[in-house]
Structures are given as C-alpha cells and as structure tokens.
XYZ file of C-alpha atoms in Angstrom:
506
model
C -43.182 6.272 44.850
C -42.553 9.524 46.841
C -38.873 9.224 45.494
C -39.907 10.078 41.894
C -41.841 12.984 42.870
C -39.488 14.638 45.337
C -35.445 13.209 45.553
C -34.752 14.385 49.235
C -37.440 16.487 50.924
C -35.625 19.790 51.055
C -35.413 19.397 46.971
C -38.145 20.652 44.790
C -40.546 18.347 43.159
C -41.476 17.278 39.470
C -45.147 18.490 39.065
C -47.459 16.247 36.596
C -47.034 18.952 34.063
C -43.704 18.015 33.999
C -43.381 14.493 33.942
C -46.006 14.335 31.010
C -43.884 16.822 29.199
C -41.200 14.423 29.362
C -43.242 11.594 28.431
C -44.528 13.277 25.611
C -40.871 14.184 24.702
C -39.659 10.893 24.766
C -42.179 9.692 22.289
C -41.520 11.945 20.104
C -38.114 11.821 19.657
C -38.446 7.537 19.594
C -40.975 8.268 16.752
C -38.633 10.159 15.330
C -35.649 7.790 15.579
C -37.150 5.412 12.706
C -36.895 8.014 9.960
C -36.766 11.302 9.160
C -39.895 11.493 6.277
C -43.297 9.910 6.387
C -46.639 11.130 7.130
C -47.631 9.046 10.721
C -43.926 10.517 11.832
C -45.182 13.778 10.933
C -48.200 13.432 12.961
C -46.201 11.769 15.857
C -43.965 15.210 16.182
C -46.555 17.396 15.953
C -49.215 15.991 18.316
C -46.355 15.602 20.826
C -45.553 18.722 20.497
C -48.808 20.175 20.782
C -49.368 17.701 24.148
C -46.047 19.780 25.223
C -47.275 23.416 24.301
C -50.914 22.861 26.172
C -49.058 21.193 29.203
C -46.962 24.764 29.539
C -49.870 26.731 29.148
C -51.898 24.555 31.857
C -49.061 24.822 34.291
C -49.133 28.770 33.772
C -52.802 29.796 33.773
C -54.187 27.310 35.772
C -52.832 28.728 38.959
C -53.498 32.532 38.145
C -57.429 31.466 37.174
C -57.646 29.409 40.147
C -56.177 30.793 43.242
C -56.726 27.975 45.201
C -54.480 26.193 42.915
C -51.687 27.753 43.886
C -48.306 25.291 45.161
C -45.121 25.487 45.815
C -44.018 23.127 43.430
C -44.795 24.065 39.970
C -42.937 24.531 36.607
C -39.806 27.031 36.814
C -38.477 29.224 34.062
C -35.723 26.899 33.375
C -38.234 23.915 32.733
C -40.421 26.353 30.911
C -37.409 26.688 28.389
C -36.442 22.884 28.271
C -40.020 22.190 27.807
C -40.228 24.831 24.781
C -37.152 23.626 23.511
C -38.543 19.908 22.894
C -41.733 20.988 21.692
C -40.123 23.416 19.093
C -37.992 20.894 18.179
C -40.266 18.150 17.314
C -42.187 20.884 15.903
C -39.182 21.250 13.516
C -38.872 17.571 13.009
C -41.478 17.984 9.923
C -39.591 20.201 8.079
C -36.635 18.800 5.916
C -34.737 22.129 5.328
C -31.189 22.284 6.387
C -31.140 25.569 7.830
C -34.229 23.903 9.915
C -31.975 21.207 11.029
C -29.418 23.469 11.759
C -31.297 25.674 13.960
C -32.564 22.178 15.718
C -29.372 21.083 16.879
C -28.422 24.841 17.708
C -31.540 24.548 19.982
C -31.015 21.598 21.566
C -27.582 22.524 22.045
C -28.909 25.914 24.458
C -30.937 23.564 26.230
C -28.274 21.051 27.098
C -26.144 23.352 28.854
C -29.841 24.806 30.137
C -30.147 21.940 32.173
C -26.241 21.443 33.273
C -26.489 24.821 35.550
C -28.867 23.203 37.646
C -27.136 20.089 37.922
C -24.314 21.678 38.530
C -25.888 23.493 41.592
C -27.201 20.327 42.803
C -24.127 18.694 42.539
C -22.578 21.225 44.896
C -25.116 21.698 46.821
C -25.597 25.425 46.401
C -27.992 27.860 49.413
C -27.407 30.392 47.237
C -28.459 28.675 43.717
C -31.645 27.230 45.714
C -32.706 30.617 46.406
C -33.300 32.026 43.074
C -36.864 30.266 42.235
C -35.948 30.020 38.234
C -33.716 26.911 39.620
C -34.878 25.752 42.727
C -38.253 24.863 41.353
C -36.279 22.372 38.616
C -36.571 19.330 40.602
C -32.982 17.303 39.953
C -34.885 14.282 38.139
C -36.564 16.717 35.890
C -33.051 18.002 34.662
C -31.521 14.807 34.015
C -35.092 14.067 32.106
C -34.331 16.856 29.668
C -30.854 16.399 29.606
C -30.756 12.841 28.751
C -33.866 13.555 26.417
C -32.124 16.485 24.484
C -28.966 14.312 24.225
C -30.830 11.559 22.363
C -32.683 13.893 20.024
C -29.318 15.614 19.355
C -27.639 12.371 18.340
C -29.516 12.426 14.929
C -27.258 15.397 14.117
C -23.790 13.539 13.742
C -22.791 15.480 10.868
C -23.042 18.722 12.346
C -21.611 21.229 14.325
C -19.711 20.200 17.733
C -21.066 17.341 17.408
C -19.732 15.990 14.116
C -16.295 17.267 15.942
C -16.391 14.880 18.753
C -17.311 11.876 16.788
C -15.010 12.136 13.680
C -12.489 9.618 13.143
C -9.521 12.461 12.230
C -6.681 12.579 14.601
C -8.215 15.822 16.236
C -11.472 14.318 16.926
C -9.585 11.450 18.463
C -7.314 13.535 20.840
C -10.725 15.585 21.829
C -12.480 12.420 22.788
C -9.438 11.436 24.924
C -9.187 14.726 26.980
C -13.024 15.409 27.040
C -13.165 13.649 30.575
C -10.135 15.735 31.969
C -11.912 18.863 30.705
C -14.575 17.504 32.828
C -12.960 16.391 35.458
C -10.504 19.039 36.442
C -13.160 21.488 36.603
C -15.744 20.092 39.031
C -12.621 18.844 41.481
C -11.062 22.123 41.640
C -14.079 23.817 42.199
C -14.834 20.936 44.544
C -11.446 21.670 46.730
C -12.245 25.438 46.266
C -15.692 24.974 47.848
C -14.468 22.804 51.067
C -11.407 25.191 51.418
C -14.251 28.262 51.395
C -16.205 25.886 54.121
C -13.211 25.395 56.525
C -13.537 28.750 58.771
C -10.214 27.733 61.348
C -7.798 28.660 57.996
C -6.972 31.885 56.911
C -7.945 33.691 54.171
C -4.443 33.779 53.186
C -3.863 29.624 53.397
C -7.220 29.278 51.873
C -6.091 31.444 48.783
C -2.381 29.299 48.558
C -4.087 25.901 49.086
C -6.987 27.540 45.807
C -3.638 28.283 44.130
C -1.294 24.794 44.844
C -4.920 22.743 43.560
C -5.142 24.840 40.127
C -1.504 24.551 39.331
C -1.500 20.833 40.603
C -4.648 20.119 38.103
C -3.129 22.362 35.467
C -0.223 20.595 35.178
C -1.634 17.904 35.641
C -3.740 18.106 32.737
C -1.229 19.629 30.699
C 0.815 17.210 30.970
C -1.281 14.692 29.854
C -2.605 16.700 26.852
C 1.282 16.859 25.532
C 1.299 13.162 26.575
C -1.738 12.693 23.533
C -0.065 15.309 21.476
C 3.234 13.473 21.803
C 1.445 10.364 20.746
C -0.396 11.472 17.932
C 2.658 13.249 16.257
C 4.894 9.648 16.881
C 2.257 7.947 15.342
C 1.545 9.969 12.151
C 5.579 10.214 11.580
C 5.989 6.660 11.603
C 2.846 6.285 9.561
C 4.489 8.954 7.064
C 7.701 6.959 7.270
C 6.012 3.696 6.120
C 4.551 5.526 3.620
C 7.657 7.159 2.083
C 9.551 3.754 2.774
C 6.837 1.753 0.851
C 6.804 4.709 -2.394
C 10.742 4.108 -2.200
C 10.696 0.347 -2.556
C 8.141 0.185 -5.119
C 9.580 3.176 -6.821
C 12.850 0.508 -6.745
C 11.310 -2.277 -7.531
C 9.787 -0.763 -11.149
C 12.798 0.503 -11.523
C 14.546 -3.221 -11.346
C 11.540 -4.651 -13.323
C 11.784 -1.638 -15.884
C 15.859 -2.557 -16.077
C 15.443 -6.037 -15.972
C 12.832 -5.980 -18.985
C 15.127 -3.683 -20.728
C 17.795 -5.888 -20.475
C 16.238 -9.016 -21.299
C 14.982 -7.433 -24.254
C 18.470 -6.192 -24.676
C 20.125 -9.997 -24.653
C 16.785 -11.151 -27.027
C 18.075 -8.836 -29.624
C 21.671 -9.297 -28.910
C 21.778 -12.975 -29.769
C 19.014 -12.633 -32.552
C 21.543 -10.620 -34.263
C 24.980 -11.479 -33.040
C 23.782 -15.572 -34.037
C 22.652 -14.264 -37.550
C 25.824 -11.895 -38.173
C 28.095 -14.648 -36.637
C 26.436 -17.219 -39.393
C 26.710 -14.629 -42.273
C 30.420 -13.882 -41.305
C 31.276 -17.876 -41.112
C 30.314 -17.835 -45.147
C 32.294 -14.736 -45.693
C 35.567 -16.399 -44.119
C 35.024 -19.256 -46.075
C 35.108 -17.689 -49.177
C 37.740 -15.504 -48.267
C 39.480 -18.362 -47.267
C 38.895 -19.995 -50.926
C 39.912 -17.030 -52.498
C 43.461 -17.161 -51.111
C 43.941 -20.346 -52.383
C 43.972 -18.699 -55.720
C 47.186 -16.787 -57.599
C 47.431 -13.419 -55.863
C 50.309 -11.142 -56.126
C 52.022 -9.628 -52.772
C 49.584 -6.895 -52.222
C 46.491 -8.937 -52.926
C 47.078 -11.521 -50.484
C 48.499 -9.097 -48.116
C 44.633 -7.072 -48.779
C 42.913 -10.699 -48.544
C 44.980 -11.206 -45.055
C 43.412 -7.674 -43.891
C 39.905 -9.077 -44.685
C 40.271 -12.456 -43.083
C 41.977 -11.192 -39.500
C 38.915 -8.300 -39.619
C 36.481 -11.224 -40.473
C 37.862 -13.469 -37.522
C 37.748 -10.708 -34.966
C 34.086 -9.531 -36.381
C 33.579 -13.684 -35.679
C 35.325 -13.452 -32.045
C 32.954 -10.039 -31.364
C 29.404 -12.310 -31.731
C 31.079 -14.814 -29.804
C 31.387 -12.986 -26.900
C 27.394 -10.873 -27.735
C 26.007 -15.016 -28.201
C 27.989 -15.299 -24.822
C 26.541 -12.420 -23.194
C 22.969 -13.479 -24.142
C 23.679 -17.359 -23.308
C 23.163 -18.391 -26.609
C 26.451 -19.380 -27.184
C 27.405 -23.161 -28.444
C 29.131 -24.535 -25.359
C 31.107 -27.631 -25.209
C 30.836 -28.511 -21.664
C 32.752 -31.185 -20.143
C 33.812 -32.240 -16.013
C 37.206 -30.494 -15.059
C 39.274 -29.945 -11.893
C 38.975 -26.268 -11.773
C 42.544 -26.095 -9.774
C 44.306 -28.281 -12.691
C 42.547 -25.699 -15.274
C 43.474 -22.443 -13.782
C 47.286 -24.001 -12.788
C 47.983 -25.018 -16.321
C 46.631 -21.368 -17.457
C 49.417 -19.442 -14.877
C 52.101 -19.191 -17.552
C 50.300 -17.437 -19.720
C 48.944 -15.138 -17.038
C 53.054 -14.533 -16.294
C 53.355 -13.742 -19.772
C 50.292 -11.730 -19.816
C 50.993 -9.298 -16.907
C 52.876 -5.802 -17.605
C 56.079 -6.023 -15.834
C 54.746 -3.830 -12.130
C 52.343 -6.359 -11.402
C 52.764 -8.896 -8.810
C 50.641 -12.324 -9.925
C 49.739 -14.186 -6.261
C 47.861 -17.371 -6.369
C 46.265 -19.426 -3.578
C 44.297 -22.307 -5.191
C 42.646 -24.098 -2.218
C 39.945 -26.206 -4.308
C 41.460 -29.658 -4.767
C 39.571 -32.200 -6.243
C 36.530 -30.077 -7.243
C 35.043 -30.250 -10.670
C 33.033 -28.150 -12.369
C 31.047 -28.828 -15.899
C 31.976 -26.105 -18.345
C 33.845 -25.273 -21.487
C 37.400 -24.540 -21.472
C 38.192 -22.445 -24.435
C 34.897 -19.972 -22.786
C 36.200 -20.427 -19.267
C 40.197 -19.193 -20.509
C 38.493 -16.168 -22.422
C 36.604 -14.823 -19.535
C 39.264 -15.819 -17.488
C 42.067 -13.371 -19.625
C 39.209 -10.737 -19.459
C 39.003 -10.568 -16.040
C 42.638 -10.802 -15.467
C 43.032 -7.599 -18.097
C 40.478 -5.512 -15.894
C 42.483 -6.299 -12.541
C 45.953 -5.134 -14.413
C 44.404 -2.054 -16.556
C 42.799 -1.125 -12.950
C 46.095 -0.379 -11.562
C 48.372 1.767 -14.085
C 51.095 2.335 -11.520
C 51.546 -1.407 -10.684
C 49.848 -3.674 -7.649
C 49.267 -7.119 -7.023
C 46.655 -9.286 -8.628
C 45.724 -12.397 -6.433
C 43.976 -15.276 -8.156
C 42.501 -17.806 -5.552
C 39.626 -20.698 -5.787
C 37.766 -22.500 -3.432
C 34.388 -23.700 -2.468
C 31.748 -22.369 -0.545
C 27.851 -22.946 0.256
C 25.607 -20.400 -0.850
C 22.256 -19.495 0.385
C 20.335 -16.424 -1.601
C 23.249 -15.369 -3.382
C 22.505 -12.956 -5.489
C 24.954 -12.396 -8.543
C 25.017 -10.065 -12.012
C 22.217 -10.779 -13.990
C 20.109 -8.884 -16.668
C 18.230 -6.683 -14.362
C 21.014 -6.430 -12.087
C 21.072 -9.069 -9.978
C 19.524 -13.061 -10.044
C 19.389 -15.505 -7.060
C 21.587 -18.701 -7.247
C 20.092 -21.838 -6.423
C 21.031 -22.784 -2.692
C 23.942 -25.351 -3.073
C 28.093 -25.603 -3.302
C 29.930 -24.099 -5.269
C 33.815 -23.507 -6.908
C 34.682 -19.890 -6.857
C 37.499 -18.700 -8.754
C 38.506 -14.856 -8.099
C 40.411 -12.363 -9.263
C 41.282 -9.417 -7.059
C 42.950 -6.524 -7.915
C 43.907 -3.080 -5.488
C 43.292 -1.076 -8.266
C 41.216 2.235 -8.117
C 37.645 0.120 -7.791
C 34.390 0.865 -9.273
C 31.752 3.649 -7.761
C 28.510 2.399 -7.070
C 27.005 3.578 -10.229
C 29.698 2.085 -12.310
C 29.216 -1.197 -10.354
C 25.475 -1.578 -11.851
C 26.389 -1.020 -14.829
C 29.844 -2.794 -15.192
C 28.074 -5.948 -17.158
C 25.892 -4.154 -19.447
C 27.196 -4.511 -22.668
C 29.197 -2.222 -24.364
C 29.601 -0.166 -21.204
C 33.554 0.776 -20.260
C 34.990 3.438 -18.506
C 38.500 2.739 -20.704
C 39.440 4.979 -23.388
C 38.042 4.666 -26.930
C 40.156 2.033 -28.267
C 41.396 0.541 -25.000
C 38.357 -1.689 -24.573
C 34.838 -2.900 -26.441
C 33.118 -3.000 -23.042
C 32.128 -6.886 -23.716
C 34.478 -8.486 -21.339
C 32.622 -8.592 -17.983
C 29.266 -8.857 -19.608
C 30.279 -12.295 -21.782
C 31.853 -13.154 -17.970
C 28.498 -12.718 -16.781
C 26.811 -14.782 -19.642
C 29.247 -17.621 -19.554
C 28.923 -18.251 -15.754
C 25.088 -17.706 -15.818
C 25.142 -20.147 -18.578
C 27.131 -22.992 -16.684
C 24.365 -22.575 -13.856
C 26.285 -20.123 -12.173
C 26.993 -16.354 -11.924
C 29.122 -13.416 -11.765
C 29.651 -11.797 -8.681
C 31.895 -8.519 -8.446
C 32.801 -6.169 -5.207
C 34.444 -3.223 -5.089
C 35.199 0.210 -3.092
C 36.655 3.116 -4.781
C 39.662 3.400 -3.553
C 40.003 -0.119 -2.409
C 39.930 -2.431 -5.750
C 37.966 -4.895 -7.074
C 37.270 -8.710 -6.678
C 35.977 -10.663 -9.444
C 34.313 -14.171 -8.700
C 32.921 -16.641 -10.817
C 30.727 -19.199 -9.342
C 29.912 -22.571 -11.189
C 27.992 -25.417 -9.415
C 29.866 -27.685 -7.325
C 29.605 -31.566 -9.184
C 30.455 -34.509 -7.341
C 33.714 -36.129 -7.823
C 33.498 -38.811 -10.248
C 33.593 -42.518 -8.853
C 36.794 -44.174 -9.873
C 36.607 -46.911 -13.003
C 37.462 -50.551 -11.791
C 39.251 -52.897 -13.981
C-alpha cells in the first residue's frame, strides 16, 4: 500500500492529516449532493467541516509541541489552503444566501487552479518547482484528491459564473466546449517542446529560440485555424437556420394570403349568384310584361320607348347570365359533342368577327373527342376569349385557335382563390393565343375576378374571362391562361375527356 502513501520515492507523501481531510471532504460534499436544506445535511457539513479545521490545526501544532514529531512529510501551504477551502465551503453549505453561494463557487474556483500549479509541476517534472517546500510537500495524489473533490462540489453551481458558461446550450457555450481541449492542449505541448528544446545542450541558443518560434506559430495556426473552422460552422448553420425561418414566415405568410383570397372569393361567387339568380328571375317577369305591353296599340314613339326597355331588359338578363356563370350556378344544358365539329362550324363567325389586321390560324388536332357541355355557354365564352386575343393587339397580329388532348397530372387552373387542382385524367383543350401585349403578373391574378378589366370604361364589363372560368369549372374543367408582357397571351379551356360513344347496331 506504499503506492498510496508515496507515488515514486523521490515524490512527497500524503500524511494521515491529509488523507482524512479528504475523506472528510468527500462526505461532505456526497451529503450534500441529496439536497441543499434539511437539518441532518446541516449537521453533515458542519461536523465535516469541523473534522477538517481540527485535522489542520493537529498537523500544525503537533509538531511545534512535540519536537520529536517532527517529519519530512507533513501538510504544505498549498494543502493548508485546499484543506481550508473545503472546510469553509461546507461550512457555507448551511447557509442559503446567494451572495453565500456565490462566494462558494468563487472559492472553490481559487482552489481549483490551487491545485493545477502543482500538477502542472509534476507533470513536467520541475527541480526547480520541487524546491520551494509550499509545493513539494503536496504529494501528487493529494492534488488530484482536492482537485477532483473541488470539481464535484463545484458542479452544484451550474447556473453560475464560468461555469454556467461552459455548460449552456447557446451557440457560444457550444463553440467553447469544442475548443476547451485545444486551449488545453496547445499549451502543455508547446511548453512541452519548449522544455526538451531547453534540455538539448548540442543546439544553439539561436536554433533553440527558431525551433520555440516554428512550434508556437505551428500550434497557433494550428489552433486558429480550427477555431475559424467552428466559427465558420456556427455562422453556416445559424444562416441556414435563419433562412428556413424566413422561408417558412414567407410561405405561411402566402398561404393566408391564398386562404384569405380564396375565402374572399368564395364569398364573392355566394353573393354573386344569390343575387344575379334573384335579379335574373325578377328581370324574366319584367320582360314578360314588357313583352305584353307591346302587344297593345302604341304610337311610333311608344313602341320605339318600349323597344329601349326590352333590349336594356335582355342585356340586364344576358349580364346575370354570365354573374350565375361565374359563380356556377348557371342552368346548363349539357349534352356529348365533338369539340373539333363545334369549334369548325363556329370559324365563320370568328371570320366575320375579326377586325380586318388580324390573321385567324387554326390547327384543330382533336378528332373524334367529345366533351359533355352546353353549346350556347361554350360559343359565349368562346367569342369572349376570341375578343380579348383581338382587343390585345390594336395594331393587328395573328390569333391561332388550336385543340387537342392532353393528360394532366396536378394541373392547377383559375379558380376562386386563384388557382384549383384538376382531377388527374385526359382532357380536350381548346386555346386561343394571341401576340398581343400580354398580361403582367399582377394583372394575371386578377384577370378572372369579376368585374376586373384593364379596357377603357365602356370597352368592356370585365365578366368575360371570369364567366370563362365558371363555365369550364362547371363542366369539370378549368381555365388556364399564360402570358408574358410583351409576348401575348394563351387562353385554354380544359373539359374532361369522355369516351367515344359505342356505335348503335341495327
């Protein structure tokens, strides 16, 4: 058991006092681990701490009232301190004051770098430290004792000082914990190389002063380097934290947005048909009477007054049309037709339609495929359509009308909010393109809102692509427009794809 008295013989000892101190120590600071308050815990602390102060004053009188006790190995100054530092501590323990428990840890903080200077020295193995009795009397077990003991008592201080540094979870705290060891480290090797440099006595002063200079700035950068490494690190990951964060604020700052729009508009249609179906019922008795009425004797400017009142009736009629449209209210008489039959018959009129500087191109490539909607609704939104492409160019251009079918997957079309999914399937498309002026971005959201134009007052009742947009959505379909300032526009309407009817057999 020599070992745990003396470590090598040349090394000073740990006396009796000593170890008991330590013992006493460690009880104390495991009686204190349970909880701070409570009367045995109380007594624990102080009767350890007493144990500790009478173990000092043994290991200091003793010897100078008994000569003949007098020894080599006995406590130093340095183990003195640790040992008062414990004591006082535990001491302290009883006392639930903050400023107490501040001065504790402030304490304990002294003594831990107390016992690192003689650790140190043994670590290097240091003539000169051993002959300065304050240290070589601190046997090396006896100041990893205290150190290890100090260390422990300290780690019921989390939330202060240093300490509550090293272990927060801030980005700081994390960057200290990493570099800690190379704060360490660096130290003790360069010191290490500067201390077997010093030893070698065939170099120079000269080379042993270059090779102290090439190991600090090898360490140095060394360790700079990897502190911009962490640095580095840390400011990647908090920008592409920040960047989620502003990415996620913009989406759902988007996606209200859409809901808000999307509840407006709904809302919007709600009232639209409400009213337009009630108007459009009042207005059907109106024309009838009006029509009854000229069926009476009139004179010339009566029935020409009566004639004013029945075309304003029929266009107020045609207006909640197109609102019962927009809001898919509308009375539809749906029926299968080849969509390439219905838009060939309709090209005359288009011919007669078109202002003499437009150029009408058609490319029908749909064949065959039927679709299940009303005519009469299908030729209104249809003229629409093809008076946007032509009012879009002023100076003349070429409007191309084309169908065919395609397969969509998540197409997303005008709707109420701004845009609704189509159900994955075929469809016909029939388009009208124009290289016109096009539509801006913010004009393009808004193009099917009702009542919106960007045509003079007078030129247009801003109904025409929204009752496009109802019509389509209400044959299970959708509106789909694209368009680049500068560029023109292309206006598609999609209608579900139905399955050509099976020839009747006689």
């Amino acid at each position: 058991m020599g070992f745990l008295v003396r470590v090598l013989p040349e090394y000073p000892a740990m006396v009796p006092e000593t170890a008991l101190a330590v013992l006493f120590g460690a009880i104390g600071v495991f009686g204190n681990s349970f909880s701070p308050a409570g009367q045995a815990i109380r007594a624990n602390s102080l009767i350890c701490a007493a144990a500790i102060y009478l173990l000092m004053a043994q290991s200091r009188l003793m010897p100078l009232l008994h000569s003949d006790m007098l020894s080599d190995d006995e406590m130093s100054v340095f183990t003195l301190i640790c040992c008062g530092t414990v004591a006082t501590c535990l001491l302290l323990s009883t006392v639930e004051l903050q400023w107490v428990r501040r001065l504790k840890f402030s304490l304990l903080s002294i003594g831990i770098c107390i016992c690192a200077l003689p650790l140190l020295g043994y670590l290097f193995n240091a003539t000169l430290l051993f002959s300065d009795e304050n240290f070589t009397s601190m046997a090396i077990h006896t100041a990893i004792s205290f150190e290890l003991l100090m260390f422990a008592h300290l780690l019921k201080f989390k939330k202060f000082g240093w300490l509550r540094i090293l272990l927060s979870s801030e980005n700081g705290s994390v960057m200290l914990r990493r570099i800690l060891p190379i704060l360490v480290i660096v130290p003790l090797v360069f010191s290490g190389a500067a201390l077997a440099i010093g030893l070698i006595s065939s170099i120079s002063l000269n080379l042993k002063l270059a090779g102290l200079a090439f190991f600090m700035i090898i360490f140095t950068s060394a360790a700079s380097i990897y502190f911009a490494d962490r640095v580095n690190a840390l400011e990647n990951r908090a920008a592409a934290a920040e960047r989620k964060v502003l990415a996620s604020e913009r989406k759902k700052v988007v996606t209200d947005s859409a809901v808000a729009h999307a509840q407006k508009m709904t809302a919007l249609s709600q009232l639209v048909g409400g009213v337009a179906h009630d108007f459009n019922n009042t207005m059907t008795v109106i024309l009838g009477n009006l029509e009854l009425i000229e069926t009476s004797d009139l004179d010339s400017r009566q029935r020409s007054e009566l004639k004013q009142a029945i075309n304003a009736s029929n266009h107020a009629v045609h207006v909640t049309r197109q609102l019962l449209a927009y809001g898919r209210k509308s009375r539809l008489d749906a029926h299968l037709v080849e969509i390439d039959k219905l838009v060939g018959s309709f090209l005359t009129t288009l011919y007669i339609l078109r202002v003499s500087n437009v150029i009408l191109e058609t490319d029908l490539e749909s064949p065959g495929a039927h679709v299940r909607i009303d005519e009469a609704h299908f030729n209104q939104c249809f003229v629409n359509l093809f008076n946007n492409a032509c009012d879009a160019m002023p100076q003349g251009g070429v409007v191309a009308i084309a169908t065919h079918v395609v397969h969509l997957i998540g197409k997303e079309v005008t709707g109420f909010g701004g845009s609704e999914t189509l159900a994955d399937g075929n469809y016909v498309a029939v388009s009208i393109a124009d290289d016109g002026k096009g539509m801006s971005e913010e004009v393009l959201r808004q193009a099917t809102e009702p009542f919106f134009t960007t045509k003079p007052v007078g030129k247009g009742d801003g109904l025409g692509l929204s009752v496009a947009s109802g019509f389509c959505r209400q044959c299970g379909g959708g509106l789909d427009l694209q368009s680049t300032v500068g560029s023109g526009t292309v206006a598609t309407m999609l209608f579900p794809l139905i399955p050509r009817p099976k020839p009747d057999h006689a």
